[in-house]
Short mmCIF file of C-alpha atoms in Angstrom, two decimals:
data_model
loop_
_atom_site.label_atom_id
_atom_site.label_comp_id
_atom_site.label_asym_id
_atom_site.label_seq_id
_atom_site.Cartn_x
_atom_site.Cartn_y
_atom_site.Cartn_z
CA MET A 177 -153.85 106.98 -49.38
CA ARG A 178 -150.24 105.80 -49.27
CA ALA A 179 -149.41 105.26 -52.93
CA PRO A 180 -145.63 105.25 -52.30
CA ARG A 181 -146.04 102.24 -50.01
CA ALA A 182 -147.64 100.34 -52.88
CA SER A 183 -144.60 101.05 -54.96
CA THR A 184 -142.37 99.72 -52.24
CA GLU A 185 -143.93 96.27 -52.64
CA LEU A 186 -142.71 96.20 -56.22
CA ALA A 187 -139.36 97.88 -55.75
CA GLU A 188 -137.39 94.86 -54.58
CA PRO A 189 -138.53 91.79 -56.52
CA LEU A 190 -139.57 93.48 -59.74
CA PRO A 191 -137.81 95.80 -62.25
CA GLU A 192 -138.21 99.50 -61.85
CA ALA A 193 -139.27 101.37 -64.94
CA ASP A 194 -137.24 104.51 -63.99
CA ARG A 195 -133.94 102.70 -63.36
CA VAL A 196 -131.05 102.28 -65.77
CA ALA A 197 -129.84 98.61 -65.76
CA GLY A 198 -126.48 98.35 -63.99
CA ALA A 199 -126.80 101.72 -62.12
CA PRO A 200 -128.13 102.82 -58.83
CA HIS A 201 -131.67 104.18 -58.77
CA PRO A 202 -131.83 107.99 -58.99
CA ARG A 203 -133.18 108.14 -55.43
CA ASP A 204 -129.92 106.52 -54.25
CA THR A 205 -127.56 108.71 -56.29
CA ALA A 206 -125.81 110.99 -53.87
CA ARG A 207 -124.35 113.60 -56.19
CA LEU A 208 -125.43 115.15 -59.50
CA TYR A 209 -122.53 115.96 -61.84
CA GLY A 210 -122.53 118.58 -64.56
CA GLN A 211 -125.89 120.12 -63.72
CA GLU A 212 -124.93 122.99 -61.44
CA ARG A 213 -126.85 125.48 -63.64
CA ALA A 214 -130.20 123.63 -63.35
CA GLU A 215 -129.78 123.22 -59.59
CA ALA A 216 -128.98 126.86 -59.20
CA GLY A 217 -132.00 127.81 -61.22
CA PHE A 218 -134.32 125.98 -58.85
CA LEU A 219 -132.58 127.28 -55.72
CA ASP A 220 -132.89 130.83 -56.98
CA ALA A 221 -136.62 130.39 -57.44
CA PHE A 222 -136.96 128.84 -54.03
CA ALA A 223 -134.91 131.56 -52.31
CA THR A 224 -136.73 134.45 -53.93
CA GLY A 225 -140.18 133.10 -53.31
CA ARG A 226 -140.87 132.23 -56.92
CA GLN A 227 -141.35 128.55 -56.23
CA HIS A 228 -143.63 127.13 -58.98
CA HIS A 229 -146.07 124.30 -58.47
CA GLY A 230 -144.91 122.51 -61.64
CA TRP A 231 -141.38 121.86 -62.97
CA MET A 232 -140.41 120.07 -66.18
CA LEU A 233 -136.92 118.65 -66.15
CA THR A 234 -135.72 118.31 -69.82
CA GLY A 235 -132.63 117.22 -71.62
CA PRO A 236 -131.18 114.05 -73.28
CA ARG A 237 -131.77 110.71 -71.70
CA GLY A 238 -129.35 109.71 -68.99
CA VAL A 239 -127.95 113.14 -68.04
CA GLY A 240 -129.45 113.25 -64.50
CA LYS A 241 -133.07 114.51 -64.88
CA ALA A 242 -134.50 111.89 -62.53
CA THR A 243 -131.59 112.33 -60.12
CA LEU A 244 -132.32 116.05 -60.00
CA ALA A 245 -136.01 115.40 -59.46
CA TRP A 246 -135.25 113.21 -56.43
CA ARG A 247 -132.75 115.80 -55.13
CA ILE A 248 -135.37 118.56 -55.33
CA ALA A 249 -138.05 116.37 -53.72
CA ARG A 250 -135.69 115.44 -50.87
CA PHE A 251 -134.75 119.08 -50.40
CA LEU A 252 -138.32 120.30 -50.34
CA LEU A 253 -139.55 117.65 -47.86
CA ALA A 254 -136.52 117.94 -45.53
CA THR A 255 -136.29 121.72 -45.47
CA PRO A 256 -138.63 123.27 -42.92
CA GLU A 257 -140.95 126.11 -43.92
CA VAL A 258 -139.41 129.00 -42.01
CA GLU A 259 -141.26 132.30 -41.55
CA GLU A 260 -139.32 135.54 -41.26
CA ASP A 261 -138.50 136.50 -37.70
CA GLY A 262 -139.22 140.12 -36.87
CA PHE A 263 -136.07 140.52 -34.81
CA PHE A 264 -133.51 138.32 -36.49
CA GLY A 265 -134.87 138.60 -40.09
CA ALA A 266 -135.02 135.85 -42.62
CA PRO A 267 -132.48 132.96 -42.49
CA PRO A 268 -129.85 132.88 -45.24
CA PRO A 269 -131.12 131.25 -48.43
CA PRO A 270 -129.93 127.61 -49.04
CA THR A 271 -127.01 127.28 -51.43
CA SER A 272 -127.31 123.53 -52.12
CA LEU A 273 -129.92 120.80 -52.56
CA ASP A 274 -127.75 118.44 -50.46
CA ILE A 275 -129.59 116.56 -47.66
CA PRO A 276 -127.61 114.19 -45.43
CA ALA A 277 -128.12 110.48 -46.17
CA ASP A 278 -129.01 109.83 -42.51
CA HIS A 279 -131.77 112.51 -42.50
CA PRO A 280 -135.19 110.82 -41.67
CA VAL A 281 -136.68 112.07 -44.94
CA ALA A 282 -133.70 110.70 -46.94
CA ARG A 283 -134.08 107.36 -45.23
CA ARG A 284 -137.85 107.25 -45.87
CA MET A 285 -137.41 108.24 -49.56
CA HIS A 286 -134.76 105.52 -49.98
CA SER A 287 -137.28 102.89 -48.85
CA LEU A 288 -140.16 104.59 -50.73
CA SER A 289 -142.06 105.06 -47.46
CA GLU A 290 -142.25 108.87 -47.37
CA SER A 291 -145.94 109.68 -47.02
CA ARG A 292 -145.62 113.12 -48.56
CA LEU A 293 -144.10 111.82 -51.79
CA PHE A 294 -145.88 110.22 -54.75
CA LEU A 295 -143.92 108.44 -57.48
CA LEU A 296 -145.80 108.21 -60.79
CA ARG A 297 -144.13 105.81 -63.27
CA ARG A 298 -144.98 102.92 -65.52
CA SER A 299 -146.38 100.11 -63.46
CA TRP A 300 -145.95 96.31 -63.59
CA ASP A 301 -148.42 94.28 -65.64
CA GLU A 302 -148.96 91.11 -63.59
CA ASP A 303 -150.90 89.39 -66.35
CA LYS A 304 -148.12 89.87 -68.95
CA ALA A 305 -145.31 89.79 -66.48
CA ARG A 306 -143.65 92.96 -67.81
CA MET A 307 -143.64 96.73 -67.38
CA ARG A 308 -146.56 98.51 -69.04
CA ALA A 309 -145.61 100.54 -72.09
CA VAL A 310 -147.30 103.76 -70.95
CA ILE A 311 -148.55 105.51 -67.85
CA GLY A 312 -152.33 105.20 -67.83
CA VAL A 313 -155.06 107.41 -66.58
CA ASP A 314 -155.70 105.19 -63.51
CA GLU A 315 -152.20 106.03 -62.23
CA VAL A 316 -152.87 109.79 -62.64
CA ARG A 317 -156.13 109.37 -60.74
CA ARG A 318 -154.23 107.79 -57.88
CA LEU A 319 -151.97 110.83 -57.89
CA LYS A 320 -155.00 113.11 -57.56
CA SER A 321 -156.34 110.98 -54.73
CA PHE A 322 -152.91 111.19 -53.01
CA PHE A 323 -153.20 115.03 -52.99
CA ASN A 324 -156.81 114.87 -51.79
CA PHE A 325 -156.13 112.47 -48.86
CA SER A 326 -152.89 114.18 -47.79
CA ALA A 327 -154.31 117.71 -47.84
CA ALA A 328 -155.29 117.48 -44.18
CA ASP A 329 -151.66 116.89 -43.15
CA GLY A 330 -150.61 120.35 -44.43
CA GLY A 331 -147.08 121.28 -45.44
CA ARG A 332 -145.33 120.45 -48.65
CA ARG A 333 -146.17 117.46 -50.83
CA VAL A 334 -144.24 116.37 -53.89
CA ALA A 335 -144.93 114.17 -56.86
CA ILE A 336 -142.26 112.86 -59.24
CA ILE A 337 -143.51 111.89 -62.75
CA ASP A 338 -140.91 109.75 -64.56
CA ALA A 339 -141.40 110.15 -67.39
CA ALA A 340 -144.14 112.58 -68.36
CA ASP A 341 -143.81 111.73 -72.06
CA GLU A 342 -144.74 108.17 -71.29
CA MET A 343 -148.35 109.13 -70.38
CA ASN A 344 -151.05 108.11 -72.75
CA PRO A 345 -153.48 110.88 -73.95
CA ASN A 346 -156.06 110.23 -71.25
CA ALA A 347 -153.41 110.33 -68.50
CA ALA A 348 -152.03 113.56 -69.93
CA ASN A 349 -155.41 115.19 -69.97
CA ALA A 350 -156.01 114.13 -66.33
CA LEU A 351 -152.63 115.60 -65.34
CA LEU A 352 -153.50 118.85 -67.15
CA LYS A 353 -156.59 119.28 -64.94
CA LEU A 354 -154.36 118.91 -61.90
CA LEU A 355 -151.92 121.54 -63.20
CA GLU A 356 -154.78 123.93 -63.89
CA GLU A 357 -155.94 123.74 -60.25
CA PRO A 358 -152.82 122.70 -58.30
CA PRO A 359 -153.40 121.64 -54.69
CA ALA A 360 -152.02 123.87 -52.00
CA GLY A 361 -148.40 123.05 -51.01
CA ALA A 362 -148.01 120.64 -53.99
CA THR A 363 -144.98 120.47 -56.26
CA LEU A 364 -145.00 118.34 -59.42
CA LEU A 365 -141.64 117.40 -60.80
CA MET A 366 -141.97 116.09 -64.37
CA VAL A 367 -139.10 114.26 -66.11
CA ALA A 368 -139.43 114.76 -69.86
CA HIS A 369 -137.13 113.20 -72.46
CA GLN A 370 -139.14 114.61 -75.35
CA PRO A 371 -141.05 117.66 -74.06
CA SER A 372 -142.31 118.44 -77.54
CA SER A 373 -144.52 115.34 -77.34
CA LEU A 374 -146.43 116.75 -74.41
CA LEU A 375 -149.55 118.82 -74.70
CA PRO A 376 -148.72 122.51 -75.26
CA THR A 377 -151.15 123.36 -72.43
CA ILE A 378 -149.09 121.22 -70.08
CA ARG A 379 -145.82 122.79 -71.13
CA SER A 380 -147.37 126.25 -70.60
CA ARG A 381 -148.23 125.54 -67.00
CA VAL A 382 -144.81 124.42 -65.78
CA ARG A 383 -141.36 125.96 -65.52
CA GLU A 384 -138.57 124.29 -67.37
CA LEU A 385 -135.16 123.20 -65.99
CA ARG A 386 -132.88 122.24 -68.88
CA LEU A 387 -130.07 119.84 -68.20
CA GLY A 388 -127.05 119.56 -70.43
CA THR A 389 -124.58 116.81 -71.38
CA LEU A 390 -121.49 115.87 -69.43
CA ASP A 391 -117.87 116.35 -70.40
CA ALA A 392 -115.18 113.71 -69.93
CA ALA A 393 -114.22 114.72 -66.38
CA GLN A 394 -117.84 114.89 -65.25
CA MET A 395 -118.53 111.56 -66.95
CA GLU A 396 -115.68 109.84 -65.17
CA ALA A 397 -116.90 111.09 -61.79
CA ALA A 398 -120.51 110.14 -62.47
CA LEU A 399 -119.55 106.63 -63.68
CA ALA A 400 -117.38 106.13 -60.55
CA GLN A 401 -120.33 107.06 -58.34
CA ALA A 402 -122.48 104.54 -60.22
CA GLY A 403 -119.86 101.83 -59.55
CA THR A 404 -118.57 101.75 -63.16
CA GLU A 405 -114.81 102.19 -63.22
CA THR A 406 -113.29 102.96 -66.58
CA ASP A 407 -110.13 104.40 -68.04
CA ALA A 408 -111.90 105.47 -71.25
CA ALA A 409 -114.21 108.23 -69.88
CA ALA A 410 -113.37 110.55 -72.79
CA ALA A 411 -114.29 107.92 -75.38
CA LEU A 412 -117.48 107.10 -73.49
CA ALA A 413 -118.40 110.77 -73.28
CA GLU A 414 -118.05 110.91 -77.09
CA LEU A 415 -120.00 107.79 -77.89
CA SER A 416 -122.74 108.39 -75.30
CA GLY A 417 -123.25 112.05 -76.26
CA GLY A 418 -122.49 113.04 -72.74
CA SER A 419 -125.22 110.79 -71.27
CA VAL A 420 -124.31 108.80 -68.17
CA GLY A 421 -127.14 106.36 -68.67
CA GLU A 422 -126.04 105.62 -72.25
CA ALA A 423 -122.39 105.32 -71.15
CA ILE A 424 -123.40 102.69 -68.57
CA ARG A 425 -125.33 100.79 -71.27
CA LEU A 426 -122.28 100.89 -73.50
CA VAL A 427 -120.05 99.57 -70.74
CA ASN A 428 -122.49 96.82 -69.85
CA LEU A 429 -122.77 95.71 -73.55
CA ASP A 430 -119.03 96.13 -74.29
CA GLY A 431 -119.84 98.94 -76.62
CA LEU A 432 -116.33 100.47 -76.62
CA ARG A 433 -114.81 97.35 -78.00
CA ALA A 434 -117.61 96.90 -80.47
CA TYR A 435 -117.05 100.43 -81.84
CA ALA A 436 -113.27 99.84 -82.05
CA GLN A 437 -113.98 96.62 -84.05
CA MET A 438 -116.30 98.64 -86.34
CA VAL A 439 -113.49 101.22 -86.94
CA GLU A 440 -110.99 98.48 -87.64
CA LEU A 441 -113.40 96.88 -90.13
CA PHE A 442 -114.13 100.12 -91.98
CA ALA A 443 -110.48 101.13 -92.05
CA GLY A 444 -109.92 98.71 -94.94
CA MET A 445 -112.72 100.06 -97.11
CA PRO A 446 -113.29 99.95 -99.98
CA ARG A 447 -111.37 96.65 -99.71
CA LEU A 448 -113.77 95.03 -97.30
CA ASP A 449 -112.62 92.14 -95.16
CA ARG A 450 -115.68 90.01 -95.65
CA ILE A 451 -114.69 87.40 -93.05
CA ARG A 452 -114.35 90.06 -90.37
CA ALA A 453 -117.59 91.72 -91.54
CA LEU A 454 -119.45 88.48 -91.25
CA GLN A 455 -118.04 87.80 -87.82
CA LEU A 456 -119.24 91.22 -86.61
CA ALA A 457 -122.72 90.68 -88.10
CA GLU A 458 -123.14 87.17 -86.76
CA SER A 459 -122.22 88.32 -83.24
CA ALA A 460 -125.65 89.91 -83.07
CA GLY A 461 -127.59 86.83 -84.19
CA GLY A 462 -130.01 84.93 -81.94
CA ARG A 463 -132.32 85.99 -79.16
CA ALA A 464 -129.58 85.87 -76.58
CA ALA A 465 -127.66 88.62 -78.44
CA GLU A 466 -130.58 91.06 -78.61
CA GLY A 467 -128.69 93.58 -76.48
CA ARG A 468 -125.67 93.22 -78.76
CA PHE A 469 -127.83 93.87 -81.83
CA ASP A 470 -129.28 96.99 -80.26
CA VAL A 471 -125.93 98.46 -79.42
CA LEU A 472 -124.37 97.60 -82.83
CA LEU A 473 -127.26 99.45 -84.56
CA THR A 474 -126.76 102.40 -82.27
CA LEU A 475 -122.98 102.43 -82.87
CA PHE A 476 -123.47 102.02 -86.62
CA ASP A 477 -125.66 105.05 -86.78
CA LEU A 478 -123.24 106.97 -84.52
CA PHE A 479 -120.25 106.12 -86.66
CA LEU A 480 -121.94 107.47 -89.80
CA ALA A 481 -123.07 110.60 -87.94
CA ARG A 482 -119.59 111.29 -86.69
CA LEU A 483 -118.13 110.54 -90.10
CA ALA A 484 -120.52 112.96 -91.78
CA ARG A 485 -119.85 115.68 -89.21
CA ALA A 486 -116.05 115.26 -89.53
CA GLY A 487 -116.37 115.80 -93.27
CA VAL A 488 -118.50 118.98 -92.89
CA ALA A 489 -117.02 120.52 -89.73
CA GLY A 490 -113.56 119.02 -89.43
CA PRO A 491 -111.99 116.46 -87.08
CA PHE A 492 -113.18 115.78 -83.58
CA ALA A 493 -111.06 116.90 -80.63
CA THR A 494 -111.27 113.40 -79.11
CA GLU A 495 -111.20 110.01 -80.84
CA ALA A 496 -113.82 107.52 -79.77
CA ALA A 497 -111.56 104.60 -80.94
CA PRO A 498 -107.94 104.28 -82.09
CA GLY A 499 -107.52 105.16 -85.74
CA GLU A 500 -110.93 106.91 -85.97
CA ALA A 501 -109.46 110.32 -86.89
CA GLN A 502 -107.31 108.90 -89.70
CA LEU A 503 -110.23 106.88 -91.07
CA PHE A 504 -112.55 109.93 -91.08
CA ALA A 505 -109.92 112.03 -92.85
CA ARG A 506 -109.72 109.44 -95.63
CA LEU A 507 -113.41 108.69 -95.99
CA ALA A 508 -114.72 112.19 -95.53
CA PRO A 509 -112.01 114.59 -96.72
CA ASN A 510 -114.35 117.42 -97.58
CA PRO A 511 -117.89 118.83 -96.96
CA ALA A 512 -119.28 117.15 -100.09
CA ALA A 513 -118.21 113.78 -98.81
CA GLY A 514 -119.61 114.61 -95.41
CA ARG A 515 -123.02 115.38 -96.93
CA LEU A 516 -122.95 112.07 -98.85
CA TRP A 517 -122.29 110.21 -95.59
CA ALA A 518 -125.10 112.12 -93.90
CA GLN A 519 -127.50 110.95 -96.60
CA ARG A 520 -126.21 107.42 -96.18
CA GLN A 521 -126.87 107.64 -92.46
CA GLN A 522 -130.51 108.61 -93.12
CA ASP A 523 -130.93 105.80 -95.67
CA LEU A 524 -129.40 103.11 -93.49
CA GLY A 525 -131.26 104.36 -90.43
CA ALA A 526 -134.55 103.87 -92.26
CA ARG A 527 -133.42 100.49 -93.49
CA ALA A 528 -132.61 99.44 -89.95
CA ARG A 529 -135.97 100.58 -88.63
CA HIS A 530 -137.77 98.71 -91.43
CA GLY A 531 -135.70 95.58 -90.86
CA ARG A 532 -136.58 95.56 -87.16
CA ALA A 533 -140.23 96.17 -87.88
CA VAL A 534 -140.47 93.13 -90.18
CA ASN A 535 -138.13 90.98 -87.98
CA LEU A 536 -135.31 90.57 -90.49
CA ASP A 537 -132.47 88.37 -89.40
CA PRO A 538 -130.12 90.63 -87.37
CA ALA A 539 -126.92 89.19 -88.91
CA ALA A 540 -128.39 89.67 -92.48
CA LEU A 541 -129.41 93.19 -91.78
CA LEU A 542 -126.02 94.23 -90.33
CA MET A 543 -124.16 92.56 -93.16
CA ASP A 544 -126.31 94.44 -95.69
CA MET A 545 -125.61 97.74 -93.95
CA VAL A 546 -121.84 97.04 -93.96
CA LEU A 547 -122.01 96.32 -97.70
CA GLN A 548 -123.80 99.65 -98.26
CA VAL A 549 -121.12 101.53 -96.44
CA ASN A 550 -118.44 99.78 -98.43
CA GLU A 551 -120.23 100.69 -101.67
CA THR A 552 -120.29 104.37 -100.60
CA ALA A 553 -116.59 104.22 -99.76
CA ALA A 554 -115.88 102.72 -103.18
CA ARG A 555 -117.78 105.57 -104.88
CA LEU A 556 -115.83 108.20 -103.04
CA ALA A 557 -112.51 106.42 -103.78
CA ALA A 558 -113.34 106.39 -107.49
#
């Protein structure tokens, strides 16, 4: 059974569930920045003969978990299984996961035609013309069939599950049975954004590789590789929380300028410029501005979180927008003010979730949130 070939038919004309909009697919990402520790952890296990059948790659969204999974898969399938020679001894252990782009395995993986690789991800719903919301049990059954049919070929076989926390309960139980009795030569690489949502019995049967966030220099290099040139890598690293995927989303939706506009608006509080506030809110109105609405809600929550943290822990080393540090010092001059802003963040976050759930007008919801922030600023000023 050649499940990867079925995926190839969907890869070109249809969206891919495991791809960040505006960025190369993880299988086409040549380098992985900022995750040397995770790579070294896998290489150490490989070199010392402690290669596990199941690996769970964890960390925030967009930091390179899927890229690492593809790098490991490429490495395993392109590296020959070498037995120790009695005269010359064992070859030196590999020091890198790098495989040349012109290697036959790399070329086959690029085109999703590598017969020893299975990619498990959310599939396309032809009836509804959209990606399915979860990975179902049928997909996991196809994974089990892949291992059964490819067993006769021998050698290593790899499955990438992206993302494991998108499986529904039946799919998770089916995967658990596979982990309990792993096929010979099989390696399962599970990308997990929220590993706590997985069954404890799944987590106990895999080894974890934890990936961290990127600093400004690593962010700049990763964005350049993705084809996103910017002179504001430090600000993007701040606003994205060190996530390349989130930074690309912010660039695509003009998030840096939106955050700067937000800081400029709040700089006048508690004397709110209502015209400017209305312009900001109305920029997220209408179906065509759904992406703008999403990013404004994200930035609104982030602004309040940073404001609260600045009050409690002191100023940030890097500003995410001009004037941010001065504004934070005025609105959150002490820990008590920081705690008040933290409570306001929780309240407005709940308000935003409720507003979205009942389909409130985006402009009205944002304007109400701005007024709530202004009211809090007035309380502190008094």
